[in-house]
Short mmCIF file of C-alpha atoms in Angstrom, two decimals:
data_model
loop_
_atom_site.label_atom_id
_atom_site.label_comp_id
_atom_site.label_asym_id
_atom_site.label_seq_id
_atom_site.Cartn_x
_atom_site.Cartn_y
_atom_site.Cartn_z
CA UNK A 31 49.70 61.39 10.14
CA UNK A 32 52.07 60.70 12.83
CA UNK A 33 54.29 57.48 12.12
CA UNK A 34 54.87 54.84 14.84
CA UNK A 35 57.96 55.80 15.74
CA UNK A 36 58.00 59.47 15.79
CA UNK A 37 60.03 61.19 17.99
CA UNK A 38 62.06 58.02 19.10
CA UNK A 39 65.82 57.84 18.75
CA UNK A 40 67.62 54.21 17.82
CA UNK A 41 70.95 53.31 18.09
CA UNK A 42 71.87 50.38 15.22
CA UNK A 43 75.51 49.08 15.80
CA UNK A 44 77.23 47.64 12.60
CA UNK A 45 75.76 49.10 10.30
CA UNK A 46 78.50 49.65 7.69
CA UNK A 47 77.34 47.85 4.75
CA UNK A 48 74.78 49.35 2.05
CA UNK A 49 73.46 45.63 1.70
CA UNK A 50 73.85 44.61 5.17
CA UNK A 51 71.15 44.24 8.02
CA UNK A 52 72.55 46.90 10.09
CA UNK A 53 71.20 49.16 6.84
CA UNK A 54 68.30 47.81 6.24
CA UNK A 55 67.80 48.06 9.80
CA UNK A 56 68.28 51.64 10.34
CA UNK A 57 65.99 52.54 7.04
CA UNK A 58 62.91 50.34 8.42
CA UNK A 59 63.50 52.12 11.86
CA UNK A 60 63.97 55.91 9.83
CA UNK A 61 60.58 55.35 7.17
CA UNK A 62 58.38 54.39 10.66
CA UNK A 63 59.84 58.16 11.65
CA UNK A 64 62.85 56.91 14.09
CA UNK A 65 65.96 59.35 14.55
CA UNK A 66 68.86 57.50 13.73
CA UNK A 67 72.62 56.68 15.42
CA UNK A 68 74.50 54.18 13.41
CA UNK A 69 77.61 52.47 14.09
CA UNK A 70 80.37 51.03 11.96
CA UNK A 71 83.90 49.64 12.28
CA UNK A 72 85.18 49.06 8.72
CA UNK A 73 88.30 47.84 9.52
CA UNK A 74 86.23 44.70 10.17
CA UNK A 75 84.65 44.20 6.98
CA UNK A 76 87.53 44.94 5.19
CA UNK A 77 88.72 41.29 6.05
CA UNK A 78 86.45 39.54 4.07
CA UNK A 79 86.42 39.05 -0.07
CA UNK A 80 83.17 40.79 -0.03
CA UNK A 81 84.40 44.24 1.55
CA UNK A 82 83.00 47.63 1.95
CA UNK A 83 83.71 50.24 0.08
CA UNK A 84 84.56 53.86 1.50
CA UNK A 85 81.52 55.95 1.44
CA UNK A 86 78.96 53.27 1.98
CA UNK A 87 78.11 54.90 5.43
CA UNK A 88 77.93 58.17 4.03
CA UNK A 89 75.42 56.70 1.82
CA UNK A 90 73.45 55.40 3.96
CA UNK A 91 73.60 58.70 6.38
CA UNK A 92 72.19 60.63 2.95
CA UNK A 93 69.60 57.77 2.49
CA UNK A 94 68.20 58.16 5.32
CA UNK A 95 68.01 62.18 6.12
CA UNK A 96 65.83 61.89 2.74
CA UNK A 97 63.58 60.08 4.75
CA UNK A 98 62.57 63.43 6.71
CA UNK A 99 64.11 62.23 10.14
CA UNK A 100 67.73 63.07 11.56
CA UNK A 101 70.59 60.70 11.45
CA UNK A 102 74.14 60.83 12.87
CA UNK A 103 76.80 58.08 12.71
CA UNK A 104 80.18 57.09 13.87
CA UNK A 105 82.92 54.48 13.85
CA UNK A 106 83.19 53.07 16.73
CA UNK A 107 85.42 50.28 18.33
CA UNK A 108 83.08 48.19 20.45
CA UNK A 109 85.54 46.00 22.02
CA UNK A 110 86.42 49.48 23.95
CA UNK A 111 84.72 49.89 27.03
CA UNK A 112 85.69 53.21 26.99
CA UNK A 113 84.06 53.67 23.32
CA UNK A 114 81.08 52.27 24.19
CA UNK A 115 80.88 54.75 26.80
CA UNK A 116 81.32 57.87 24.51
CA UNK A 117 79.24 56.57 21.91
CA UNK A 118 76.17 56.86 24.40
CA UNK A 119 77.43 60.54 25.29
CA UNK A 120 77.76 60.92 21.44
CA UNK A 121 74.59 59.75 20.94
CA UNK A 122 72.86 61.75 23.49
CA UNK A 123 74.44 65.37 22.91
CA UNK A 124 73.45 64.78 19.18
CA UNK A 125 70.42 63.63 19.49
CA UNK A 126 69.04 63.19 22.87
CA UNK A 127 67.93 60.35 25.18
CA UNK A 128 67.56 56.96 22.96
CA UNK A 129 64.65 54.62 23.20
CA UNK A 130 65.99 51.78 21.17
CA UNK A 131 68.93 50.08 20.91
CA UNK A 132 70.01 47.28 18.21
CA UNK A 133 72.57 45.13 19.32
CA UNK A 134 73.60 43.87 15.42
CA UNK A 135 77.09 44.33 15.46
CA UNK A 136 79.18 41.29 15.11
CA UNK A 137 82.49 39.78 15.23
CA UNK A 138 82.80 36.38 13.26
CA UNK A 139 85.67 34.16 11.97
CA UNK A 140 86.04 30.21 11.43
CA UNK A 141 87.71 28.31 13.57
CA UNK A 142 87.12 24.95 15.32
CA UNK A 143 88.10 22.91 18.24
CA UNK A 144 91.21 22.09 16.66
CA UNK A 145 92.78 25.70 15.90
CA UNK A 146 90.96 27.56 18.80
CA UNK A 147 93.25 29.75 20.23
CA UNK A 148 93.17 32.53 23.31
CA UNK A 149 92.83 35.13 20.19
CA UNK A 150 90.37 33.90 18.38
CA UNK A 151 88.04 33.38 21.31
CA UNK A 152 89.11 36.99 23.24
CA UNK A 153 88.27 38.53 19.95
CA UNK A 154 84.80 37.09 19.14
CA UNK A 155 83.94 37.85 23.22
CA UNK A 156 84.89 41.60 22.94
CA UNK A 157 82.39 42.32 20.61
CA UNK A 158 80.20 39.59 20.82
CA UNK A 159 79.40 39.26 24.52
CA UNK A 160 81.26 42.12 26.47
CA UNK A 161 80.29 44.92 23.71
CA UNK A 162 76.95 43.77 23.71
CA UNK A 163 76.48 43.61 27.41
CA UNK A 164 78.18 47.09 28.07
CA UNK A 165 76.08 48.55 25.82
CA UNK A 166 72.98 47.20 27.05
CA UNK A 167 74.21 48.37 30.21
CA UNK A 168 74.95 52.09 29.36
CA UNK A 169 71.77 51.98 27.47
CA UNK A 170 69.25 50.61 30.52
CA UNK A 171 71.47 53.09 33.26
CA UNK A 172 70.77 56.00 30.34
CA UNK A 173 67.47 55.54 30.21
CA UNK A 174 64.78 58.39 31.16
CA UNK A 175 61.55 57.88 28.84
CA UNK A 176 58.79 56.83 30.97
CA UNK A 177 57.98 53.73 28.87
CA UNK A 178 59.01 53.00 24.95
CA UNK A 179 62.25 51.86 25.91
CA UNK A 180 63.85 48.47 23.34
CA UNK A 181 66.73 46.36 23.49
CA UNK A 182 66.80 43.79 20.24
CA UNK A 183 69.70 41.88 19.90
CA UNK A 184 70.45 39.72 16.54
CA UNK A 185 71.67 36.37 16.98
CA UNK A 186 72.02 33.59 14.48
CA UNK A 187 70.38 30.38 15.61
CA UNK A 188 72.97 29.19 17.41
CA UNK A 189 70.59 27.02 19.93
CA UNK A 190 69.25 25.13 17.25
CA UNK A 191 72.12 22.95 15.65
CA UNK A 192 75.80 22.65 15.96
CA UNK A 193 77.97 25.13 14.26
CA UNK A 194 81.12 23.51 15.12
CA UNK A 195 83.33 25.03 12.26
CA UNK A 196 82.38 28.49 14.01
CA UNK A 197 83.61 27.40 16.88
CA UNK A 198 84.13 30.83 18.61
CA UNK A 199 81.23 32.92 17.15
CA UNK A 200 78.65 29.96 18.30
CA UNK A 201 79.74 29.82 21.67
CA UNK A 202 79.60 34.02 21.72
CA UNK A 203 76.27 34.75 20.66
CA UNK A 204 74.53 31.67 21.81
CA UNK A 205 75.39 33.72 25.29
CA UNK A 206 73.49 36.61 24.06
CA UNK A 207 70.43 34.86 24.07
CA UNK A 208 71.00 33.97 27.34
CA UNK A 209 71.89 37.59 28.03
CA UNK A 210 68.32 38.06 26.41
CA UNK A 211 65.74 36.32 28.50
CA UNK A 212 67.84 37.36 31.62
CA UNK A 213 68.32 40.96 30.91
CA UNK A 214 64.42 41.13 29.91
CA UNK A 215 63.77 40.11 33.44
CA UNK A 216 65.86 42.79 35.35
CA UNK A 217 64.65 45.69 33.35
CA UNK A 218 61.00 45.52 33.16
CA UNK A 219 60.23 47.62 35.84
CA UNK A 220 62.15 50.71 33.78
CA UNK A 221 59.39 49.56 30.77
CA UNK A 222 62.16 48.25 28.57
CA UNK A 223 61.91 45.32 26.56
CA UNK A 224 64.32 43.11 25.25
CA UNK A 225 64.09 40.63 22.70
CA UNK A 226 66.52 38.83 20.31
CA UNK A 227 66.23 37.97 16.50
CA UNK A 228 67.52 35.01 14.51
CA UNK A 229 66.83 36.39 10.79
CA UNK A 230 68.30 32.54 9.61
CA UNK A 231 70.45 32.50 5.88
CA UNK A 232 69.87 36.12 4.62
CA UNK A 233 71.69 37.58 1.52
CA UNK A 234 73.94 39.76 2.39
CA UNK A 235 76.25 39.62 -0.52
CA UNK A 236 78.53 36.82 1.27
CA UNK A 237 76.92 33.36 -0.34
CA UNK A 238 78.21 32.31 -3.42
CA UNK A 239 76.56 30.71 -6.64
CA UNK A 240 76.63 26.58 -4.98
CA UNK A 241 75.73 28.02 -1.32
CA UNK A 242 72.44 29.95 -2.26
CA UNK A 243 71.74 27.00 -3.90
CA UNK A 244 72.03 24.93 -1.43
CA UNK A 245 69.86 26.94 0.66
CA UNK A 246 67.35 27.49 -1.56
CA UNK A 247 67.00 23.29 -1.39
CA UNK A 248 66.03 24.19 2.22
CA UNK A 249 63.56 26.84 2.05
CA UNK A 250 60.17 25.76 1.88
CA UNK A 251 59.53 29.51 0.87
CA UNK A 252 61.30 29.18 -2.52
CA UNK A 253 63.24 32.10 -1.81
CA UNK A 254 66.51 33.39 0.80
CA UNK A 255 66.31 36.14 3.32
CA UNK A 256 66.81 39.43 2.51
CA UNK A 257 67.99 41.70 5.03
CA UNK A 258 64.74 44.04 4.74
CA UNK A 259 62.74 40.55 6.06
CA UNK A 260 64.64 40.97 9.43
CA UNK A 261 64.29 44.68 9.44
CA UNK A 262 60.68 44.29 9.52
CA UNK A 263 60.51 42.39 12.30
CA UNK A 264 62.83 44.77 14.48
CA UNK A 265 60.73 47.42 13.38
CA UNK A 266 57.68 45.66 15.14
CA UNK A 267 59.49 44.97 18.21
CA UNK A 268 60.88 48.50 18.25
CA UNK A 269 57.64 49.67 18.45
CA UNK A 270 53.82 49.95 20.70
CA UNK A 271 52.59 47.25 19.70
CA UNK A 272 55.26 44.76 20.77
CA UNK A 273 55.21 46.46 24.57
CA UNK A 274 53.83 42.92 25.24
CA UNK A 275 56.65 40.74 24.10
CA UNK A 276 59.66 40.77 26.16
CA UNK A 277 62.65 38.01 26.62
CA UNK A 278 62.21 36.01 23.64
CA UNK A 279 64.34 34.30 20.92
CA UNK A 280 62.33 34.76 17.70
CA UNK A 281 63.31 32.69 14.97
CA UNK A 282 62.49 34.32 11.65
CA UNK A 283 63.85 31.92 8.84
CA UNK A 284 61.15 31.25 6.14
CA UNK A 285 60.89 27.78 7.42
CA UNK A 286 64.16 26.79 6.45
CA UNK A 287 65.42 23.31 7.29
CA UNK A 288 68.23 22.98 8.85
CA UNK A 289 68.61 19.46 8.83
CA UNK A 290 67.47 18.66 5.36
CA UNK A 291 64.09 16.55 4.55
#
């Protein structure tokens, strides 16, 4: 029996943790029969306490081949227009013309309105807003299916309450949602939609003992995200049966509170 996504080719950026979305991501997209390109940039997510270790992305390449479907990865620097250009090449010599593309990658520090600098906010933009765009871009110019084609971008709520000690990642991806609704519009004559996904708190292996805690205290649910819970829902959009849904923000949190109560 043919699976829903046979024959279609993904591109997931960010992708370079085992218990990250980007993973969980590409192995929803692989067992619905999706070819997979993955992305990761481990210098990255080597400045956090939580880390990545080596040959998590090799992992994950072998994880999913077992899954019967081909899958091809690279590190790539997304802040590089000139990387984002190649990757699409890369992507297309390897595996041919993609029909979705996954726009999870993320760059993310604290900061607030008292130790903004040029830096911080030229660094969150690069990735956040410019690599996402130029992707999209290359990806929608690219494109040469007849119908099929996805754009799902993952953002973090950032329209729905102040995140003012995150100062430059708020003000970043709350543009992609914008980037969302108006991209949706210009491409729908090329039959590609584009959607974005808020997957709220999820457990990624960066919340400690209090925070999870704390959340929990917020989610009607009695439970936290998991990164499979988001991959789900990209999985649906990625596939026929969303060909309906186009330009929305869909905000998949379990019902959690932000505001307490």
């Amino acid at each position: 029996m043919q699976k829903p996504l046979q024959g279609r080719i993904a591109i997931v950026t960010g992708a370079s943790r085992l218990k990250g979305i980007g993973a969980a991501i590409c192995k929803e997209l692989a067992s619905q029969g999706a070819d997979i390109f993955f992305t990761y940039w481990t210098k990255y997510d080597q400045q956090f306490s939580w880390g990545v270790e080596q040959n998590e992305q090799e992992l994950l390449n072998q994880q999913i081949l077992h899954m019967g479907v081909r899958c091809n990865s690279a590190e790539v620097d997304l802040s590089s227009p000139t990387e984002i250009t190649k990757l699409l090449k890369m992507v297309r010599d390897q595996l041919g013309d993609p029909h979705i593309l996954v726009n999870n990658a993320c760059y993310s520090t604290d900061d607030n309105i008292e130790n903004v600098s040029p830096a911080t906010l030229d660094a969150h933009y690069e990735i956040n807003v410019r690599g996402t765009t130029l992707l999209s871009s290359e990806f929608v110019k690219s494109f040469t299916h007849e119908s099929g084609g996805r754009i799902i971008n993952i953002i973090s709520g950032q329209s729905l309450q102040p995140m003012f000690n995150e100062l430059s990642y708020a003000i970043t991806k709350g543009a992609v949602e914008t980037l969302t609704y108006t991209l949706a519009a210009a491409v729908a004559d090329k039959r590609i939609t584009v959607n974005a996904v808020n997957p709220g708190p999820t457990d990624t292996g960066w919340m400690n003992d209090k925070l999870k805690q704390e959340i929990l205290a917020r989610s009607p649910l009695g439970r936290i995200g998991q990164p499979a819970d988001a991959a789900r829902l990209i999985s649906f959009l990625a596939g026929d049966e969303a060909e309906w849904v186009t330009g929305q923000v869909i905000h998949s949190e379990g019902g959690f509170r932000r505001f307490g109560g």
